[in-house]
mmCIF file of C-alpha atoms in Angstrom:
data_model
loop_
_atom_site.group_PDB
_atom_site.id
_atom_site.type_symbol
_atom_site.label_atom_id
_atom_site.label_comp_id
_atom_site.label_asym_id
_atom_site.label_seq_id
_atom_site.Cartn_x
_atom_site.Cartn_y
_atom_site.Cartn_z
ATOM 1 C CA MET A 891 0.002 -0.021 0.019
ATOM 2 C CA PHE A 892 1.198 3.410 -0.879
ATOM 3 C CA LYS A 893 1.176 6.046 1.902
ATOM 4 C CA SER A 894 1.719 9.686 1.038
ATOM 5 C CA ASN A 895 3.036 12.488 3.252
ATOM 6 C CA PHE A 896 2.239 15.131 0.667
ATOM 7 C CA GLY A 897 1.277 18.298 2.471
ATOM 8 C CA LYS A 898 2.257 16.969 5.912
ATOM 9 C CA SER A 899 5.976 17.793 5.779
ATOM 10 C CA LYS A 900 7.435 20.229 8.311
ATOM 11 C CA ARG A 901 9.874 21.479 5.659
ATOM 12 C CA PRO A 902 8.941 24.491 3.546
ATOM 13 C CA PRO A 903 7.386 23.263 0.244
ATOM 14 C CA GLY A 904 9.687 23.174 -2.721
ATOM 15 C CA LEU A 905 8.922 24.470 -6.222
ATOM 16 C CA LEU A 906 7.523 21.110 -7.311
ATOM 17 C CA SER A 907 4.984 20.918 -4.525
ATOM 18 C CA GLN A 908 3.959 24.493 -5.291
ATOM 19 C CA LEU A 909 3.642 23.758 -8.986
ATOM 20 C CA LEU A 910 1.692 20.446 -8.836
ATOM 21 C CA PRO A 911 -1.649 21.930 -7.641
ATOM 22 C CA ALA A 912 -1.301 24.916 -10.017
ATOM 23 C CA VAL A 913 -0.303 23.481 -13.419
ATOM 24 C CA ALA A 914 -1.011 20.117 -15.038
ATOM 25 C CA LEU A 915 0.918 19.003 -18.124
ATOM 26 C CA TRP A 916 0.218 15.917 -20.139
ATOM 27 C CA ILE A 917 2.413 14.959 -23.015
ATOM 28 C CA ALA A 918 1.954 11.857 -25.205
ATOM 29 C CA TRP A 919 4.051 10.873 -28.161
ATOM 30 C CA ALA A 920 2.214 9.773 -31.281
ATOM 31 C CA GLY A 921 1.452 6.092 -31.148
ATOM 32 C CA CYS A 922 0.436 6.112 -27.493
ATOM 33 C CA GLU A 923 -2.370 7.936 -25.803
ATOM 34 C CA ALA A 924 -2.371 10.494 -28.587
ATOM 35 C CA LYS A 925 -4.106 8.075 -30.961
ATOM 36 C CA ALA A 926 -7.047 7.707 -28.616
ATOM 37 C CA LEU A 927 -7.537 11.532 -28.433
ATOM 38 C CA ALA A 928 -6.622 12.619 -31.982
ATOM 39 C CA GLU A 929 -9.278 12.659 -34.726
ATOM 40 C CA GLU A 930 -6.737 11.126 -37.132
ATOM 41 C CA GLN A 931 -3.430 9.430 -36.491
ATOM 42 C CA PRO A 932 -0.837 12.138 -35.988
ATOM 43 C CA ALA A 933 2.562 12.208 -37.659
ATOM 44 C CA ALA A 934 5.377 10.409 -35.887
ATOM 45 C CA SER A 935 6.856 13.718 -34.681
ATOM 46 C CA ASP A 936 3.540 15.106 -33.377
ATOM 47 C CA VAL A 937 3.114 15.369 -29.664
ATOM 48 C CA LEU A 938 -0.150 15.821 -27.872
ATOM 49 C CA PHE A 939 0.505 18.574 -25.379
ATOM 50 C CA ILE A 940 -2.118 19.413 -22.803
ATOM 51 C CA VAL A 941 -1.721 22.231 -20.285
ATOM 52 C CA VAL A 942 -4.201 23.136 -17.518
ATOM 53 C CA ALA A 943 -3.209 26.326 -15.738
ATOM 54 C CA PRO A 944 -5.877 27.814 -13.426
ATOM 55 C CA GLY A 945 -6.477 31.458 -14.278
ATOM 56 C CA ILE A 946 -4.672 31.111 -17.613
ATOM 57 C CA THR A 947 -6.396 28.411 -19.655
ATOM 58 C CA SER A 948 -10.093 28.075 -20.240
ATOM 59 C CA PRO A 949 -11.947 24.778 -19.794
ATOM 60 C CA GLY A 950 -12.372 23.004 -23.141
ATOM 61 C CA SER A 951 -10.114 25.397 -25.076
ATOM 62 C CA ARG A 952 -7.848 23.954 -27.794
ATOM 63 C CA CYS A 953 -4.994 25.505 -29.713
ATOM 64 C CA ASP A 954 -3.965 23.968 -33.048
ATOM 65 C CA ARG A 955 -0.777 26.010 -33.415
ATOM 66 C CA PRO A 956 2.349 23.821 -33.797
ATOM 67 C CA VAL A 957 4.874 24.164 -30.930
ATOM 68 C CA ASP A 958 7.929 22.162 -30.069
ATOM 69 C CA MET A 959 9.415 20.901 -26.838
ATOM 70 C CA SER A 960 11.595 24.009 -26.452
ATOM 71 C CA VAL A 961 8.489 25.802 -25.098
ATOM 72 C CA LEU A 962 8.223 23.650 -21.979
ATOM 73 C CA TYR A 963 10.900 25.237 -19.814
ATOM 74 C CA PRO A 964 10.123 28.933 -20.520
ATOM 75 C CA THR A 965 6.398 28.282 -20.193
ATOM 76 C CA LEU A 966 6.833 26.640 -16.810
ATOM 77 C CA LEU A 967 9.083 29.487 -15.709
ATOM 78 C CA GLU A 968 6.412 32.059 -16.613
ATOM 79 C CA LEU A 969 3.561 30.029 -15.060
ATOM 80 C CA CYS A 970 5.522 29.764 -11.783
ATOM 81 C CA GLY A 971 6.386 33.461 -11.809
ATOM 82 C CA LEU A 972 10.090 32.841 -12.142
ATOM 83 C CA PRO A 973 12.505 35.002 -14.106
ATOM 84 C CA ASP A 974 13.318 34.175 -17.740
ATOM 85 C CA ASP A 975 16.402 32.153 -18.482
ATOM 86 C CA PRO A 976 18.562 34.027 -21.011
ATOM 87 C CA GLN A 977 20.235 30.783 -22.091
ATOM 88 C CA CYS A 978 16.961 29.218 -23.134
ATOM 89 C CA ASP A 979 16.186 28.961 -26.855
ATOM 90 C CA GLY A 980 12.447 28.373 -26.448
ATOM 91 C CA GLN A 981 9.662 30.885 -26.039
ATOM 92 C CA SER A 982 6.851 30.763 -23.522
ATOM 93 C CA ILE A 983 3.436 29.790 -24.892
ATOM 94 C CA VAL A 984 1.547 31.456 -22.053
ATOM 95 C CA PRO A 985 0.122 33.974 -24.542
ATOM 96 C CA LEU A 986 -1.288 31.026 -26.596
ATOM 97 C CA LEU A 987 -2.686 29.427 -23.380
ATOM 98 C CA ARG A 988 -4.541 32.667 -22.654
ATOM 99 C CA ASN A 989 -5.733 33.145 -26.233
ATOM 100 C CA PRO A 990 -5.493 29.975 -28.376
ATOM 101 C CA ASP A 991 -6.724 31.810 -31.486
ATOM 102 C CA MET A 992 -4.124 34.491 -31.461
ATOM 103 C CA GLU A 993 -1.691 34.852 -34.317
ATOM 104 C CA TRP A 994 1.466 32.876 -33.677
ATOM 105 C CA ARG A 995 4.345 33.211 -36.147
ATOM 106 C CA ASN A 996 6.729 30.724 -34.602
ATOM 107 C CA PRO A 997 6.814 27.298 -36.178
ATOM 108 C CA ALA A 998 7.782 24.045 -34.379
ATOM 109 C CA ILE A 999 11.403 23.027 -35.040
ATOM 110 C CA MET A 1000 12.437 19.375 -34.775
ATOM 111 C CA THR A 1001 15.921 17.906 -35.058
ATOM 112 C CA TYR A 1002 16.860 14.287 -35.437
ATOM 113 C CA GLY A 1003 20.642 13.864 -35.463
ATOM 114 C CA ARG A 1004 23.088 16.485 -36.673
ATOM 115 C CA GLY A 1005 22.001 18.435 -39.709
ATOM 116 C CA ASN A 1006 18.506 16.866 -39.981
ATOM 117 C CA HIS A 1007 15.785 19.407 -39.239
ATOM 118 C CA ALA A 1008 12.074 19.848 -39.799
ATOM 119 C CA VAL A 1009 10.030 23.076 -39.587
ATOM 120 C CA ARG A 1010 6.303 22.688 -39.010
ATOM 121 C CA SER A 1011 3.956 25.671 -39.552
ATOM 122 C CA PRO A 1012 0.149 25.392 -39.384
ATOM 123 C CA ARG A 1013 -0.108 24.318 -43.017
ATOM 124 C CA TRP A 1014 3.374 23.079 -44.086
ATOM 125 C CA ARG A 1015 6.109 20.775 -42.996
ATOM 126 C CA TYR A 1016 9.585 21.400 -44.400
ATOM 127 C CA ILE A 1017 12.405 18.930 -43.862
ATOM 128 C CA ARG A 1018 16.078 19.391 -44.692
ATOM 129 C CA TYR A 1019 18.516 16.543 -44.281
ATOM 130 C CA ALA A 1020 22.253 16.657 -43.544
ATOM 131 C CA ASP A 1021 22.964 15.613 -47.166
ATOM 132 C CA GLY A 1022 21.067 18.726 -48.451
ATOM 133 C CA SER A 1023 18.012 16.883 -49.718
ATOM 134 C CA GLU A 1024 14.625 18.443 -48.860
ATOM 135 C CA GLU A 1025 10.971 17.543 -48.422
ATOM 136 C CA ARG A 1026 7.922 19.739 -48.139
ATOM 137 C CA TYR A 1027 4.344 18.661 -47.471
ATOM 138 C CA ASP A 1028 1.025 20.434 -47.529
ATOM 139 C CA HIS A 1029 -0.848 19.256 -44.453
ATOM 140 C CA GLU A 1030 -4.164 20.725 -45.679
ATOM 141 C CA LYS A 1031 -4.113 18.283 -48.596
ATOM 142 C CA ASP A 1032 -1.595 15.592 -47.592
ATOM 143 C CA LEU A 1033 -1.810 14.791 -43.889
ATOM 144 C CA HIS A 1034 0.111 11.537 -44.306
ATOM 145 C CA GLU A 1035 2.934 13.208 -46.221
ATOM 146 C CA TRP A 1036 2.805 11.059 -49.311
ATOM 147 C CA ASN A 1037 3.431 13.813 -51.893
ATOM 148 C CA ASN A 1038 6.759 15.628 -51.567
ATOM 149 C CA LEU A 1039 6.379 19.052 -53.145
ATOM 150 C CA ALA A 1040 9.907 20.245 -52.515
ATOM 151 C CA GLY A 1041 10.840 20.184 -56.193
ATOM 152 C CA GLU A 1042 7.890 22.185 -57.428
ATOM 153 C CA ALA A 1043 8.973 25.742 -58.351
ATOM 154 C CA ALA A 1044 5.470 27.134 -57.655
ATOM 155 C CA TRP A 1045 6.116 26.681 -53.931
ATOM 156 C CA ALA A 1046 9.652 28.049 -53.724
ATOM 157 C CA ASP A 1047 8.503 30.944 -51.508
ATOM 158 C CA VAL A 1048 7.103 28.558 -48.988
ATOM 159 C CA ILE A 1049 10.381 26.693 -48.765
ATOM 160 C CA GLU A 1050 12.305 29.921 -48.384
ATOM 161 C CA GLU A 1051 10.020 31.056 -45.612
ATOM 162 C CA HIS A 1052 10.613 27.799 -43.737
ATOM 163 C CA ARG A 1053 14.368 27.725 -44.396
ATOM 164 C CA LYS A 1054 14.839 30.866 -42.395
ATOM 165 C CA TRP A 1055 13.820 28.970 -39.234
ATOM 166 C CA LEU A 1056 16.485 26.297 -39.626
ATOM 167 C CA PRO A 1057 19.165 26.391 -36.884
ATOM 168 C CA ARG A 1058 22.144 28.496 -37.939
ATOM 169 C CA LYS A 1059 24.416 26.887 -35.362
ATOM 170 C CA GLU A 1060 24.198 23.380 -34.105
ATOM 171 C CA ALA A 1061 25.108 22.078 -30.734
ATOM 172 C CA LYS A 1062 27.539 19.186 -30.508
ATOM 173 C CA GLN A 1063 25.825 15.856 -30.700
ATOM 174 C CA VAL A 1064 25.199 14.275 -27.309
ATOM 175 C CA ALA A 1065 26.751 10.901 -26.826
ATOM 176 C CA ASP A 1066 24.439 7.902 -26.524
ATOM 177 C CA LEU A 1067 23.474 7.702 -22.832
ATOM 178 C CA ARG A 1068 22.879 3.960 -22.985
ATOM 179 C CA PRO A 1069 25.758 1.979 -21.532
ATOM 180 C CA SER A 1070 27.791 -0.136 -23.951
ATOM 181 C CA LYS A 1071 27.458 -3.900 -23.690
ATOM 182 C CA ALA A 1072 30.764 -4.047 -21.764
ATOM 183 C CA GLU A 1073 29.576 -1.327 -19.348
ATOM 184 C CA ALA A 1074 26.215 -2.990 -18.876
ATOM 185 C CA ARG A 1075 27.845 -6.217 -17.769
ATOM 186 C CA LYS A 1076 29.610 -4.291 -14.920
ATOM 187 C CA ILE A 1077 26.302 -2.891 -13.601
ATOM 188 C CA PRO A 1078 25.184 -5.044 -10.644
#
């Protein structure tokens, strides 16, 4: 049986205990709980992101603007009334939480390995690979990304608009955090 001492401690509450009653976050990667809640199966890089922040969000509200994981930290800082972190790349989405229909110009940026990036705006998804090849999909007409439109000159302006969001400088690749087979044998 699980016995909780939450709220009974003599110590002053930490940030986490202050945050838990105030903000609820639920994140599901595509292929898990997201399938049950989405009208159609989301793309593999889509994440269902649910935020409940009393006094900020409205019950039943929904925002269809694409955002990426870089918004988590600055959003939590703002919701908790903490100062901004100047080293953070992301931008708080508290304005979107307050007004889900507001204009939002920032696309979602995704990276998989060094030099492979995708930019997702409300209508388009642009992908550029480390070898220089590109893909572009119109999500209004091609939700499953079956028709690559990157080579069509008629849409060159859309590609240019999305290229400007690609990272100009890349961080060094993080080493694999999984232990090697030899290291794993040493772990008791």
